């Protein structure tokens, strides 16, 4: 059984949209192999979200590969033989701590390169982003600058999720995106298209940051 067992056209459409976005990210080289995951709150429900199943080839994802979970806890709501993404706890931390309606995690090359350089193995850091015109694409209260958190890539994913919940629970002007050291980037928005647009802006900013001579400035949280 899959998320298709949830009654209603909106659930069907959202399953299709998650699969389509996933295939698009794969085509761009942002979800190599089975990497990356996508979720969205299920319209018409207070507390449910759809998330991609774990370990699936993201270039071949279909609407059948979605799992219905509790948006706040990640508990699987609809019985299924599929396993929800191994990184579900990061998505649910964001649904609890922010106004995110959709969350996309990718291993895009430039953001991952910056996450390797800016991150630390055992403590969160903040990456300073300022002056880039594309910061306006993030919907920041102050587009002049922001600090994007970079969390350690703990093997126990709930440990990453705990950092995420702490940071976004306490930081009112944080950007709608985060990096995981040596791993990748996650962005969110009011819907999948806005989350994807924000990823595009940040991947482009990270491309510039990887050019020789452009400095990467970080500080400990
Ligand atoms: C191809 S390994 C990548 C995974 O370890 C993970 O980082 C990832 O992005 C996908 O995990 P998944 O459980 O399929 O949602
Ligand atoms: Zn990942």
Coordinates of C-alpha atoms and ligand atoms in Angstrom, one line a residue:
X1 CA 0.0 0.0 0.0
X2 CA 1.2 3.5 -0.7
X3 CA 0.1 7.1 -0.1
X4 CA -2.3 6.5 -3.0
X5 CA -4.6 4.9 -0.4
X6 CA -5.3 8.3 1.0
X7 CA -8.6 9.3 -0.4
X8 CA -8.9 12.6 -2.3
X9 CA -7.7 14.2 -5.4
X10 CA -5.3 16.6 -3.6
X11 CA -3.4 13.6 -2.2
X12 CA -3.1 12.1 -5.7
X13 CA -2.0 15.4 -7.2
X14 CA 0.6 15.9 -4.4
X15 CA 2.0 12.4 -4.9
X16 CA 2.4 13.1 -8.6
X17 CA 4.0 16.5 -7.9
X18 CA 6.5 15.0 -5.4
X19 CA 7.5 12.4 -7.9
X20 CA 7.8 14.9 -10.7
X21 CA 10.0 17.3 -8.7
X22 CA 12.2 14.4 -7.6
X23 CA 12.7 13.3 -11.3
X24 CA 13.5 16.9 -12.2
X25 CA 16.1 17.3 -9.4
X26 CA 17.6 14.0 -10.5
X27 CA 17.9 15.2 -14.1
X28 CA 19.7 18.3 -12.9
X29 CA 22.2 16.1 -11.0
X30 CA 21.0 17.3 -7.7
X31 CA 19.7 13.9 -6.5
X32 CA 22.4 11.4 -7.7
X33 CA 21.4 7.8 -7.3
X34 CA 18.9 7.4 -4.4
X35 CA 20.0 10.6 -2.7
X36 CA 17.7 13.4 -1.7
X37 CA 14.2 13.5 -0.3
X38 CA 11.1 15.7 -0.7
X39 CA 8.0 16.2 1.5
X40 CA 4.9 18.4 1.6
X41 CA 2.1 19.0 4.0
X42 CA -1.0 17.3 2.8
X43 CA -3.7 19.9 2.1
X44 CA -7.0 19.5 3.9
X45 CA -5.4 17.8 6.9
X46 CA -4.0 19.5 10.0
X47 CA -1.2 17.2 10.7
X48 CA -0.2 15.0 7.8
X49 CA 2.6 15.2 5.2
X50 CA 3.7 13.1 2.3
X51 CA 7.4 12.2 2.0
X52 CA 9.5 10.2 -0.4
X53 CA 10.2 6.6 0.4
X54 CA 13.8 5.8 1.5
X55 CA 16.4 4.3 -0.8
X56 CA 14.4 4.7 -4.1
X57 CA 16.1 5.7 -7.3
X58 CA 15.1 9.4 -7.4
X59 CA 15.2 9.5 -11.2
X60 CA 12.5 6.9 -11.4
X61 CA 10.2 7.9 -8.6
X62 CA 6.5 7.5 -9.2
X63 CA 3.4 8.6 -7.2
X64 CA 3.4 5.1 -5.6
X65 CA 6.7 5.9 -3.8
X66 CA 5.2 8.3 -1.2
X67 CA 4.6 7.6 2.5
X68 CA 2.0 9.4 4.6
X69 CA 3.5 10.5 7.9
X70 CA 2.5 12.7 10.9
X71 CA 4.0 16.1 10.0
X72 CA 5.1 16.8 13.5
X73 CA 6.4 13.4 14.6
X74 CA 7.2 11.5 11.4
X75 CA 5.1 8.5 12.6
X76 CA 3.8 6.6 9.6
X77 CA 0.1 7.2 9.4
X78 CA -1.0 4.9 6.5
X79 CA 0.1 1.3 6.8
X80 CA 2.7 0.6 4.0
X81 CA 5.5 -1.7 3.1
X82 CA 7.6 1.4 2.2
X83 CA 10.0 3.0 4.6
X84 CA 9.8 6.7 4.9
X85 CA 13.0 8.7 4.1
X86 CA 15.8 8.1 6.6
X87 CA 15.9 11.9 7.0
X88 CA 12.2 12.2 7.9
X89 CA 13.1 13.6 11.3
X90 CA 14.7 16.7 9.7
X91 CA 11.6 17.4 7.7
X92 CA 9.4 17.1 10.7
X93 CA 11.7 19.3 12.8
X94 CA 11.2 22.0 10.1
X95 CA 7.4 21.5 10.1
X96 CA 7.4 22.0 13.8
X97 CA 9.7 25.0 14.0
X98 CA 8.9 26.9 10.8
X99 CA 6.0 27.8 8.5
X100 CA 7.3 25.3 5.9
X101 CA 4.6 23.7 3.7
X102 CA 7.1 21.8 1.5
X103 CA 10.8 20.7 2.1
X104 CA 13.3 19.6 -0.4
X105 CA 16.7 18.1 0.4
X106 CA 19.3 17.6 -2.4
X107 CA 23.0 16.8 -2.9
X108 CA 23.5 19.6 -5.4
X109 CA 27.3 20.0 -6.2
X110 CA 28.0 23.6 -5.3
X111 CA 26.0 23.7 -2.1
X112 CA 27.6 20.4 -1.1
X113 CA 31.1 21.8 -1.8
X114 CA 30.3 24.8 0.4
X115 CA 28.9 22.5 3.1
X116 CA 32.2 20.6 3.0
X117 CA 34.2 23.8 3.5
X118 CA 31.9 25.7 5.9
X119 CA 30.9 22.8 8.1
X120 CA 32.5 21.2 11.2
X121 CA 32.4 17.5 12.2
X122 CA 31.2 18.1 15.7
X123 CA 29.5 21.5 16.1
X124 CA 27.1 23.7 14.2
X125 CA 28.4 26.8 12.4
X126 CA 26.8 29.8 10.6
X127 CA 27.8 30.7 7.1
X128 CA 27.5 34.5 6.4
X129 CA 25.8 35.3 3.1
X130 CA 25.6 39.0 2.2
X131 CA 25.4 41.3 -0.8
X132 CA 24.3 38.7 -3.3
X133 CA 21.3 39.9 -5.4
X134 CA 19.9 36.4 -5.3
X135 CA 19.4 36.6 -1.5
X136 CA 16.2 38.5 -2.5
X137 CA 15.0 35.1 -3.8
X138 CA 14.9 33.7 -0.3
X139 CA 12.1 36.0 1.0
X140 CA 14.3 37.3 3.9
X141 CA 13.0 40.1 6.2
X142 CA 16.4 41.7 5.5
X143 CA 17.7 40.6 2.1
X144 CA 21.0 42.5 2.7
X145 CA 22.4 39.4 4.5
X146 CA 21.7 36.3 6.5
X147 CA 23.5 33.5 8.2
X148 CA 22.8 30.0 7.0
X149 CA 23.3 27.2 9.6
X150 CA 25.6 24.3 8.8
X151 CA 25.0 21.3 11.0
X152 CA 27.3 18.4 11.6
X153 CA 26.5 15.3 9.6
X154 CA 25.8 13.1 12.6
X155 CA 25.3 9.4 11.6
X156 CA 22.2 9.4 13.9
X157 CA 19.9 11.6 11.8
X158 CA 17.6 12.5 14.8
X159 CA 20.7 14.3 16.2
X160 CA 20.8 16.5 13.2
X161 CA 17.1 17.1 13.6
X162 CA 17.6 18.1 17.2
X163 CA 20.0 20.8 16.1
X164 CA 17.5 21.9 13.4
X165 CA 14.6 22.2 15.9
X166 CA 16.8 24.1 18.4
X167 CA 18.1 26.6 15.9
X168 CA 14.9 27.3 14.0
X169 CA 12.9 27.4 17.3
X170 CA 15.2 30.1 18.6
X171 CA 16.2 32.2 15.6
X172 CA 13.5 34.4 14.1
X173 CA 15.5 35.8 11.1
X174 CA 17.0 32.5 10.0
X175 CA 16.9 31.8 6.2
X176 CA 14.6 29.1 4.8
X177 CA 17.5 26.7 4.1
X178 CA 20.3 24.8 5.9
X179 CA 23.4 23.0 5.0
X180 CA 24.6 19.6 6.4
X181 CA 28.4 19.4 6.5
X182 CA 29.9 17.1 3.9
X183 CA 26.4 16.2 2.8
X184 CA 24.0 18.6 1.1
X185 CA 21.4 21.3 1.4
X186 CA 17.7 21.5 2.5
X187 CA 15.3 24.3 1.6
X188 CA 11.6 24.9 2.2
X189 CA 8.8 27.2 1.3
X190 CA 5.0 27.7 1.0
X191 CA 5.0 25.0 -1.7
X192 CA 7.3 22.8 -3.7
X193 CA 7.9 25.4 -6.4
X194 CA 9.0 28.0 -3.8
X195 CA 11.3 25.5 -2.1
X196 CA 12.8 24.6 -5.5
X197 CA 13.3 28.3 -6.4
X198 CA 15.1 28.9 -3.1
X199 CA 17.4 25.9 -3.8
X200 CA 18.2 27.3 -7.2
X201 CA 19.1 30.7 -5.7
X202 CA 21.3 29.1 -3.1
X203 CA 23.0 26.7 -5.5
X204 CA 23.9 29.7 -7.7
X205 CA 25.2 31.6 -4.7
X206 CA 27.2 28.6 -3.6
X207 CA 28.6 28.3 -7.2
X208 CA 30.0 31.8 -6.8
X209 CA 31.4 31.0 -3.3
X210 CA 33.4 28.2 -4.8
X211 CA 35.2 30.6 -7.2
X212 CA 38.8 31.3 -6.1
X213 CA 39.1 34.5 -4.2
X214 CA 35.5 34.7 -3.0
X215 CA 35.8 34.1 0.8
X216 CA 33.6 31.8 2.9
X217 CA 33.0 33.4 6.3
X218 CA 31.7 31.3 9.2
X219 CA 31.3 31.6 12.9
X220 CA 30.3 29.2 15.6
X221 CA 26.7 29.3 16.8
Ligands
LIG1 C1 22.7 7.8 -1.7 S1 23.0 7.9 0.0 C2 22.1 9.4 0.5 C3 21.3 9.1 1.8 O1 22.3 8.8 2.8 C4 20.6 10.4 2.3 O2 21.5 11.5 2.5 C5 19.6 10.9 1.3 O3 19.7 12.0 0.9 C6 18.5 10.0 0.9 O4 18.0 9.2 1.9 P1 16.5 8.6 1.8 O5 16.4 7.7 3.0 O6 16.5 7.8 0.5 O7 15.6 9.7 1.8
LIG2 ZN1 21.0 13.4 1.9

